[in-house]
XYZ file of C-alpha atoms in Angstrom:
600
model
C -93.174 -138.132 19.212
C -95.245 -139.252 16.234
C -92.098 -140.146 14.342
C -90.811 -142.188 17.250
C -94.108 -144.050 17.433
C -93.972 -144.827 13.737
C -90.410 -146.109 14.076
C -91.334 -148.250 17.056
C -94.282 -149.673 15.168
C -92.007 -150.603 12.301
C -89.725 -152.483 14.669
C -92.630 -154.474 15.980
C -94.645 -154.883 12.820
C -92.431 -156.140 10.090
C -89.261 -158.142 9.670
C -86.708 -156.277 7.544
C -86.757 -157.073 3.853
C -82.985 -157.516 3.870
C -81.805 -161.106 3.541
C -81.253 -162.678 6.919
C -78.069 -164.358 5.660
C -75.618 -161.518 5.097
C -73.849 -163.602 2.435
C -76.922 -163.642 0.202
C -77.895 -160.029 0.849
C -77.417 -157.886 -2.280
C -75.615 -154.540 -1.923
C -78.732 -152.408 -2.292
C -80.125 -153.955 0.900
C -77.288 -152.508 2.961
C -76.543 -149.273 4.793
C -72.798 -148.638 4.966
C -70.890 -146.970 7.784
C -67.450 -145.638 6.778
C -64.772 -145.337 9.423
C -61.072 -144.436 9.589
C -59.856 -146.741 12.383
C -57.338 -144.236 13.768
C -60.063 -141.672 14.415
C -62.842 -143.907 15.744
C -62.028 -145.562 19.080
C -58.868 -146.432 20.983
C -59.342 -149.970 22.255
C -55.675 -150.693 23.018
C -53.399 -147.773 24.002
C -50.384 -150.112 23.972
C -50.302 -149.992 20.151
C -50.588 -146.206 19.813
C -46.960 -145.916 18.628
C -47.105 -148.968 16.396
C -44.380 -150.736 18.336
C -41.879 -147.994 17.483
C -39.748 -145.930 19.868
C -38.933 -142.266 19.581
C -40.665 -139.019 18.747
C -43.567 -138.411 16.428
C -41.367 -138.316 13.309
C -40.403 -141.915 14.059
C -43.604 -143.379 15.503
C -46.092 -141.157 13.674
C -48.034 -140.755 16.936
C -49.073 -137.289 18.063
C -52.697 -137.073 19.241
C -52.490 -133.242 19.289
C -51.731 -132.946 15.547
C -54.389 -133.492 12.889
C -51.937 -135.157 10.494
C -50.581 -137.846 12.836
C -51.788 -141.045 14.467
C -54.224 -140.505 17.343
C -54.561 -144.033 18.714
C -57.740 -145.501 17.243
C -57.509 -149.188 16.367
C -59.349 -152.343 15.361
C -60.085 -153.410 18.915
C -61.793 -150.074 19.458
C -63.862 -150.529 16.317
C -64.874 -154.038 17.347
C -65.925 -152.779 20.774
C -68.285 -150.263 19.117
C -70.078 -152.626 16.736
C -73.254 -152.440 18.799
C -73.262 -148.655 18.408
C -72.827 -148.929 14.637
C -75.558 -151.546 14.375
C -77.979 -149.482 16.464
C -77.388 -146.616 14.039
C -78.896 -148.893 11.397
C -75.737 -149.793 9.477
C -75.529 -153.305 8.065
C -72.056 -152.994 6.499
C -68.822 -151.348 7.605
C -66.363 -149.847 5.142
C -63.066 -149.829 7.019
C -60.388 -147.384 5.876
C -57.125 -149.042 4.766
C -55.616 -151.179 7.517
C -52.399 -152.294 5.775
C -48.998 -151.454 7.250
C -47.965 -147.947 6.241
C -44.811 -145.904 6.142
C -45.252 -144.171 9.517
C -44.177 -140.700 8.384
C -43.630 -139.030 5.014
C -42.978 -135.516 3.794
C -40.235 -132.970 3.297
C -38.614 -131.499 6.427
C -41.152 -129.317 8.179
C -44.015 -130.789 6.120
C -44.164 -134.276 7.600
C -47.377 -136.132 8.353
C -48.225 -139.707 9.260
C -49.913 -142.633 7.526
C -52.803 -142.696 9.997
C -55.250 -142.725 7.055
C -53.781 -145.942 5.654
C -53.038 -144.921 2.051
C -49.183 -145.107 2.233
C -48.733 -148.861 2.179
C -45.395 -150.639 2.586
C -46.680 -154.087 3.570
C -49.803 -155.346 1.840
C -49.860 -158.566 3.866
C -50.327 -157.341 7.424
C -52.293 -154.898 9.511
C -50.484 -151.733 10.508
C -49.233 -152.211 14.078
C -50.825 -148.872 15.028
C -54.188 -150.554 14.365
C -53.383 -153.957 15.838
C -52.715 -157.326 14.240
C -54.106 -159.589 11.563
C -55.775 -161.511 14.386
C -57.494 -158.294 15.498
C -58.844 -157.808 11.987
C -60.131 -161.378 11.909
C -61.818 -160.773 15.259
C -63.509 -157.677 13.819
C -64.746 -159.478 10.712
C -65.970 -162.473 12.715
C -67.748 -160.236 15.242
C -69.437 -158.253 12.473
C -70.513 -161.412 10.659
C -71.959 -162.795 13.895
C -74.261 -159.761 13.874
C -75.178 -160.217 10.213
C -73.036 -157.224 9.252
C -70.659 -157.067 6.297
C -67.100 -155.724 6.224
C -65.694 -153.909 3.200
C -61.955 -153.340 2.904
C -60.472 -150.162 1.444
C -57.759 -151.269 -1.005
C -55.116 -149.544 -3.148
C -53.581 -150.970 -6.335
C -52.489 -147.693 -7.933
C -49.551 -146.884 -5.691
C -47.512 -147.685 -2.626
C -45.841 -145.460 -0.041
C -43.239 -142.971 -1.264
C -40.022 -144.976 -1.102
C -38.512 -144.578 -4.580
C -36.580 -141.310 -5.072
C -35.280 -139.651 -8.250
C -31.662 -138.455 -8.538
C -32.781 -135.376 -10.437
C -35.238 -134.302 -7.767
C -33.369 -132.751 -4.913
C -35.626 -131.193 -2.247
C -35.666 -127.716 -3.804
C -36.574 -129.003 -7.257
C -39.940 -130.111 -8.581
C -40.379 -133.712 -9.791
C -42.490 -132.600 -12.743
C -44.246 -135.200 -14.858
C -42.202 -136.352 -17.863
C -44.434 -137.666 -20.678
C -43.806 -140.672 -22.894
C -43.385 -138.607 -26.060
C -40.466 -136.646 -24.589
C -39.101 -139.490 -22.470
C -39.801 -142.755 -24.314
C -39.021 -146.139 -22.751
C -36.330 -146.622 -25.450
C -34.026 -143.742 -24.431
C -32.356 -142.712 -21.194
C -33.387 -139.251 -20.038
C -35.098 -138.097 -23.235
C -35.361 -138.680 -26.989
C -31.665 -137.887 -27.572
C -30.422 -140.114 -24.757
C -28.645 -143.437 -24.832
C -30.628 -146.361 -26.231
C -32.056 -148.629 -23.514
C -34.545 -151.481 -23.215
C -33.985 -152.982 -26.680
C -36.840 -155.157 -27.804
C -39.452 -153.523 -25.553
C -42.544 -153.081 -27.671
C -44.209 -150.483 -25.453
C -46.514 -150.996 -22.516
C -49.551 -151.519 -24.742
C -48.135 -154.987 -25.413
C -49.156 -156.490 -22.092
C -47.327 -159.797 -22.201
C -44.811 -161.265 -19.810
C -42.220 -161.679 -22.557
C -42.491 -158.066 -23.644
C -42.189 -156.633 -20.121
C -39.204 -158.898 -19.464
C -37.273 -156.622 -21.844
C -38.050 -153.490 -19.769
C -34.985 -153.749 -17.536
C -33.797 -150.147 -17.288
C -36.131 -147.696 -15.459
C -34.059 -144.560 -16.216
C -36.089 -143.417 -19.241
C -37.554 -140.325 -17.512
C -35.772 -139.986 -14.177
C -33.047 -141.926 -12.407
C -34.943 -143.755 -9.673
C -33.185 -145.228 -6.668
C -34.003 -146.817 -3.324
C -32.557 -144.969 -0.317
C -30.048 -146.836 1.790
C -31.847 -149.089 4.236
C -35.076 -149.115 2.209
C -34.039 -151.559 -0.501
C -36.563 -154.066 0.894
C -38.989 -151.673 2.543
C -42.031 -153.194 0.825
C -43.804 -156.519 1.188
C -44.240 -158.690 -0.864
C -40.648 -158.312 -2.015
C -41.523 -158.003 -5.715
C -42.783 -154.507 -4.893
C -39.157 -153.414 -4.393
C -38.380 -153.889 -8.117
C -38.178 -150.359 -9.558
C -38.968 -151.563 -13.094
C -42.515 -152.243 -11.890
C -43.225 -148.510 -11.431
C -43.872 -145.669 -13.852
C -41.115 -143.409 -12.480
C -42.242 -140.350 -14.472
C -42.728 -137.794 -11.709
C -45.796 -136.229 -10.155
C -49.138 -136.309 -11.936
C -50.538 -133.028 -13.246
C -54.010 -134.651 -13.207
C -54.643 -134.371 -16.966
C -53.738 -136.447 -20.006
C -51.566 -139.511 -19.628
C -50.276 -138.313 -16.246
C -53.620 -139.366 -14.728
C -52.510 -142.989 -15.224
C -48.704 -142.686 -15.302
C -47.972 -139.948 -12.770
C -47.079 -140.331 -9.117
C -50.017 -139.423 -6.875
C -48.466 -136.544 -4.899
C -45.142 -138.369 -4.787
C -46.482 -141.859 -4.022
C -44.792 -144.614 -6.015
C -47.049 -145.277 -9.007
C -47.241 -148.942 -9.971
C -46.994 -149.952 -13.633
C -50.332 -151.727 -13.606
C -49.930 -152.539 -17.319
C -47.264 -155.103 -16.380
C -48.618 -158.679 -16.069
C -46.386 -159.217 -13.023
C -48.115 -156.335 -11.225
C -51.544 -157.608 -12.252
C -50.813 -161.100 -10.963
C -49.176 -159.755 -7.816
C -52.110 -157.546 -6.866
C -54.602 -160.310 -7.581
C -52.708 -162.574 -5.205
C -52.336 -159.879 -2.515
C -55.988 -158.951 -2.305
C -57.289 -162.414 -3.102
C -55.463 -163.670 -0.027
C -57.381 -161.225 2.193
C -60.619 -162.718 0.866
C -59.287 -166.238 1.443
C -58.061 -165.574 4.976
C -60.718 -163.243 6.359
C -63.853 -163.699 4.257
C -64.412 -159.982 3.741
C -67.515 -158.980 1.804
C -66.235 -156.399 -0.638
C -63.645 -153.841 -1.671
C -63.738 -150.091 -1.971
C -61.004 -149.281 -4.509
C -59.005 -146.126 -3.871
C -57.822 -143.948 -6.818
C -59.514 -146.277 -9.322
C -59.441 -143.760 -12.184
C -55.640 -143.555 -11.983
C -55.227 -147.178 -13.110
C -55.466 -148.426 -16.701
C -58.778 -150.134 -17.600
C -57.148 -153.426 -18.569
C -55.960 -153.905 -15.002
C -59.507 -153.669 -13.629
C -60.820 -155.893 -16.417
C -58.530 -158.635 -15.101
C -58.645 -157.808 -11.382
C -62.410 -157.592 -10.827
C -63.338 -161.025 -12.239
C -60.448 -162.567 -10.314
C -61.687 -161.098 -7.040
C -65.246 -162.164 -7.738
C -64.042 -165.704 -8.437
C -62.026 -165.802 -5.202
C -65.079 -164.575 -3.304
C -67.401 -167.159 -4.872
C -64.932 -169.883 -3.939
C -65.255 -168.650 -0.360
C -69.059 -168.739 -0.551
C -69.410 -164.949 -0.908
C -71.968 -164.608 -3.668
C -72.550 -160.839 -3.452
C -68.992 -159.530 -3.185
C -69.407 -155.763 -3.605
C -66.670 -153.879 -5.485
C -66.946 -150.114 -5.853
C -64.291 -147.749 -7.137
C -63.387 -144.205 -6.231
C -63.625 -141.995 -9.323
C -63.250 -138.725 -7.502
C -64.734 -135.518 -8.881
C -66.108 -132.313 -7.449
C -68.366 -131.794 -10.434
C -71.799 -133.135 -11.343
C -70.525 -135.635 -13.905
C -72.440 -138.936 -14.072
C -70.812 -139.662 -17.457
C -67.362 -139.750 -15.853
C -68.587 -142.186 -13.212
C -70.495 -144.333 -15.691
C -67.444 -144.570 -17.955
C -65.663 -146.595 -15.276
C -68.517 -149.114 -15.216
C -68.444 -149.415 -19.005
C -64.721 -149.154 -19.832
C -63.008 -150.332 -16.651
C -65.848 -152.796 -16.011
C -66.041 -151.842 -12.355
C -69.315 -153.224 -10.936
C -70.009 -149.945 -9.114
C -68.467 -146.601 -8.219
C -68.922 -144.189 -5.364
C -71.696 -141.844 -6.465
C -69.992 -138.456 -6.442
C -72.771 -137.119 -8.677
C -75.303 -137.845 -5.920
C -73.149 -135.970 -3.396
C -72.776 -132.954 -5.675
C -76.476 -132.822 -6.582
C -77.627 -132.954 -2.948
C -75.042 -130.340 -1.978
C -76.356 -127.992 -4.655
C -80.030 -128.592 -3.918
C -79.923 -128.779 -0.115
C -76.715 -127.148 1.144
C -76.613 -124.350 -1.424
C -80.335 -123.966 -2.072
C -80.264 -124.337 -5.857
C -83.146 -125.771 -7.885
C -84.210 -129.382 -7.453
C -83.933 -130.120 -11.165
C -80.376 -131.368 -10.715
C -81.758 -134.250 -8.633
C -84.097 -135.214 -11.451
C -81.144 -135.065 -13.865
C -79.152 -137.364 -11.593
C -81.702 -140.159 -11.918
C -82.272 -139.570 -15.633
C -78.539 -140.169 -16.112
C -78.727 -143.587 -14.473
C -79.169 -144.897 -18.006
C -75.477 -144.148 -18.603
C -74.198 -146.857 -16.261
C -73.412 -150.352 -17.491
C -76.634 -152.127 -16.555
C -78.623 -148.887 -16.425
C -80.917 -148.007 -13.527
C -80.663 -151.502 -12.028
C -76.894 -151.082 -11.691
C -77.282 -147.563 -10.311
C -79.106 -149.005 -7.303
C -75.805 -150.620 -6.236
C -73.827 -147.353 -6.285
C -72.777 -146.299 -2.771
C -74.255 -142.846 -2.247
C -72.858 -140.344 0.238
C -73.098 -136.715 1.335
C -69.496 -135.979 2.283
C -66.299 -137.851 3.015
C -62.834 -137.810 4.533
C -61.330 -136.140 1.466
C -63.763 -133.456 0.283
C -65.271 -132.652 3.685
C -68.500 -133.157 5.589
C -71.951 -132.177 4.327
C -72.458 -130.024 7.422
C -69.347 -128.080 6.424
C -70.774 -127.543 2.951
C -73.955 -126.188 4.521
C -72.006 -123.616 6.522
C -69.968 -122.671 3.464
C -72.805 -122.560 0.914
C -75.578 -121.163 3.164
C -73.551 -118.741 5.290
C -76.623 -116.870 6.571
C -78.229 -120.012 8.014
C -78.331 -120.221 11.801
C -77.691 -123.441 13.728
C -81.349 -124.497 13.568
C -81.474 -124.119 9.802
C -78.105 -125.821 9.372
C -79.335 -128.849 11.297
C -82.552 -128.925 9.280
C -80.599 -128.939 6.012
C -78.354 -131.733 7.245
C -81.410 -133.756 8.307
C -83.071 -133.214 4.938
C -79.947 -134.392 3.117
C -79.811 -137.550 5.221
C -83.464 -138.194 4.450
C -82.570 -138.145 0.754
C -79.520 -140.332 1.334
C -81.528 -142.999 3.158
C -84.559 -143.133 0.862
C -83.359 -142.454 -2.669
C -81.714 -145.069 -4.873
C -78.204 -146.347 -4.141
C -76.476 -147.773 -1.075
C -76.497 -145.112 1.681
C -73.040 -144.505 3.140
C -72.675 -142.672 6.449
C -69.300 -141.098 7.257
C -68.525 -141.641 10.937
C -69.081 -138.488 12.951
C -71.866 -137.193 10.711
C -74.387 -138.827 13.033
C -72.890 -136.803 15.904
C -73.145 -133.439 14.142
C -69.463 -133.049 13.357
C -68.643 -129.912 11.342
C -65.068 -129.715 10.097
C -63.135 -126.655 8.942
C -62.683 -128.119 5.456
C -61.609 -131.285 3.681
C -58.832 -133.845 4.114
C -57.238 -133.602 7.587
C -59.863 -131.044 8.653
C -62.630 -133.615 8.069
C -61.039 -136.450 10.030
C -62.056 -135.671 13.578
C -61.802 -138.146 16.440
C -64.900 -139.864 17.768
C -63.091 -140.593 21.058
C -61.924 -137.580 23.105
C -59.688 -135.500 20.843
C -56.614 -133.505 21.758
C -56.545 -131.567 18.477
C -57.276 -127.900 19.189
C -58.655 -127.067 15.731
C -61.123 -129.943 16.071
C -62.169 -129.097 19.595
C -63.053 -125.481 18.786
C -65.650 -126.549 16.187
C -69.305 -125.850 16.988
C -71.108 -129.146 16.378
C -74.716 -129.428 15.254
C -77.516 -130.708 17.465
C -75.416 -130.917 20.612
C -73.506 -128.882 23.176
C -70.698 -131.438 23.091
C -67.346 -130.856 21.417
C -64.854 -133.281 19.913
C -62.896 -133.008 23.181
C -65.500 -135.439 24.531
C -66.377 -138.980 23.542
C -69.057 -138.704 20.842
C -71.113 -141.879 20.769
C -74.377 -140.256 21.865
C -77.285 -142.397 20.707
C -79.709 -139.644 21.665
C -78.165 -137.144 19.278
C -80.909 -135.948 16.898
C -78.932 -136.980 13.827
C -78.190 -140.432 15.254
C -81.883 -140.912 16.009
C -82.927 -139.685 12.578
C -80.490 -141.950 10.733
C -81.492 -144.950 12.863
C -85.191 -144.293 12.226
C -84.751 -143.831 8.484
C -82.489 -146.850 8.140
C -85.211 -148.902 9.818
C -87.827 -147.546 7.417
C -85.559 -148.225 4.437
C -84.798 -151.800 5.396
C -88.428 -152.690 6.081
C -89.684 -151.560 2.672
C -88.438 -153.209 -0.479
C -89.447 -150.217 -2.595
C -86.698 -148.225 -0.861
C -84.030 -150.847 -1.531
C -85.060 -152.393 -4.847
C -87.524 -149.890 -6.239
C -87.104 -148.045 -9.510
C -87.179 -144.259 -9.403
C -89.947 -142.148 -10.915
C -89.510 -138.402 -10.437
C -92.904 -136.820 -9.705
C -91.934 -133.172 -9.169
C -88.794 -131.032 -9.577
C -88.079 -127.444 -10.513
C -85.564 -124.715 -11.251
C -85.928 -123.162 -7.804
C -85.718 -124.481 -4.240
C -88.919 -126.200 -3.208
C -90.685 -129.472 -3.802
C -88.874 -132.559 -4.987
C -91.064 -135.667 -5.179
C -90.189 -139.234 -6.132
C -91.894 -142.601 -6.297
C -89.843 -145.686 -5.458
C -91.655 -148.632 -7.038
C -90.887 -152.302 -6.499
C -93.158 -153.897 -9.073
C -92.044 -157.430 -8.238
C -93.290 -157.062 -4.665
C -96.155 -154.716 -5.450
C -94.949 -151.847 -3.287
C -94.696 -148.107 -3.916
C -93.335 -145.466 -1.555
C -93.782 -141.760 -2.254
C -91.051 -139.380 -1.086
C -91.630 -135.655 -0.654
C -88.833 -133.162 0.126
C -88.999 -129.393 0.590
C -85.594 -127.791 -0.057
C -86.983 -124.288 0.509
C -86.917 -122.220 3.707
C -90.612 -121.494 3.085
C -93.603 -123.841 3.401
C -94.655 -125.536 0.218
C -98.080 -126.749 -0.917
C -98.685 -128.385 -4.268
C -100.571 -131.051 -6.115
C -98.343 -133.913 -7.272
C -99.171 -136.325 -10.074
C -99.194 -139.949 -8.894
C -100.341 -143.328 -10.176
C -104.102 -143.047 -10.834
C -104.668 -146.405 -9.151
C -103.489 -145.082 -5.781
C -106.430 -144.798 -3.381
C -104.797 -144.121 -0.021
C -101.494 -143.217 1.603
C -100.084 -144.038 5.006
C -97.266 -142.286 6.822
C -93.984 -144.084 7.262
C -92.299 -140.871 8.434
C -93.539 -137.299 8.662
C -96.912 -135.790 7.764
C -98.460 -137.562 4.785
C -101.764 -136.966 3.023
C -104.165 -139.840 3.599
C -105.773 -139.991 0.156
C -105.536 -138.459 -3.334
C -107.543 -135.298 -4.017
C -108.500 -136.872 -7.340
C -107.449 -139.966 -9.227
C -103.812 -139.365 -10.197
C -103.232 -136.349 -7.933
C -102.261 -135.859 -4.289
C -102.062 -132.604 -2.332
C -98.810 -132.220 -0.406
C -97.977 -129.656 2.284
C -94.506 -129.506 3.829
C -92.913 -127.215 6.363
C -89.613 -125.519 5.449
C -86.771 -127.989 4.887
C -89.051 -130.883 5.824
C -89.830 -134.231 4.243
C -92.351 -137.062 4.314
C -92.197 -140.766 3.460
C -95.579 -142.186 2.453
C -96.638 -145.661 1.455
C -99.036 -145.698 -1.483
C -101.793 -148.279 -1.654
C -103.537 -149.074 -4.940
C -107.091 -150.236 -5.487
């Protein structure tokens, strides 16, 4: 009850520090809500089959199968904007909405493009999700509420349309490297001479790439009958604009040149591809006034592409009056590796990246119960990013996602002896970190309803509207007796309430959006982790205390000696230092407190 009273007081007492005009609001003043449209809400059942007729291998629609379309669409998302806003989100990251190849995969292994990453037409919304007009209606409705809309975009690849003559179904399309299969020979170093005059793809000029006319250097690519013009814009059907070297093995040059699990890998070194992608995605800014891009598979594209693409998108956005266009790339990793992430901000010149290091560090400290020192290391490594700690405040932070899995799943996997009460407490503690520590908090839809998947990828993409997928519906959710067989938009769910409360606290205190991070306590074992968020420009400091242990913790924590009193923003806070420069903190197991510090 005390926490509810504090939250209510915040609503009444102070206007949020976020800019009232969403166009001028910087990224760090946002809370992002990430949603896959197909799995969120079905607002128009008439588009469930995408205008196609036939069975699921034609339409892609099978609401009983986890790898097919379920019926969610843009009208459904628009109808739920009030729900998302009441959760505390100020920006929506919408999974890819472009028209996809409905179904892909070898016989018996087919699945659908419900997720949006198998694009054939970059100029229109997938009919399963609605129309371009439906997307405009979503963006306009969000903007009317002061909410931003971020598009999920892909420049690395398209749908799998191009085939290789050498790769019959029972044969692997292994990656063929440039040393063994140079651009100058057909099918290997001893093959027939081709592409005379081509100076290699490091010479990124239009004249040089005009001499790359034969794509048979590694494989013999072809377009299946009837799919010669499967992609839009039509330039995407030119096979010389792809790498055509087989499937990536995820190391070495194949990271850039290999097909992503069979998806057609664009030759993003080619100036024609660079110009084409700039025009494709620039037109979405022009037409719809979106507020930013999340870039899929960013690390699989050469740096020079991003060095040209990012400034072009920022210029298009400025011309539209969008002064804080947020671009963040996916540099996926399951390891704690801030250097890998920071490299993309320094070499690729991406303004921001999804903070996988944050996700890994919280999983280790909270889900697995390792020491809190890894959290301190995370913030110490902010110096690695281009722009340092200031830039790190714009990194979208998250706990889990649609690829790796949900944080609640990690808790069950990494703390297998924890009962439901402890699991919920760990998930709450992780969300407290997400919503108060530096970065741009990103909530994956369903997390606020206690969803617990069986794993990653398709197992982490449950429906918010009533599901017909058996392996979703047998999951025991956290904090509720509901299952995914029911509609899950419960605003009284304990995780929904917690996130809404903490988002309100975050957005009413500039120290939690703009403040620098000072680690006050961390250790090699589970227990106390303490941080100050300090906004010197506005004269505000907020102290954050987290207990990652299943035992109570009491300790003295060093603070600014000028602090004379503390007031509770959330949880049980001490009211005053025990001595100048020291405060006594007591936390229950897996609990936290948010305290405003006042100086003399």
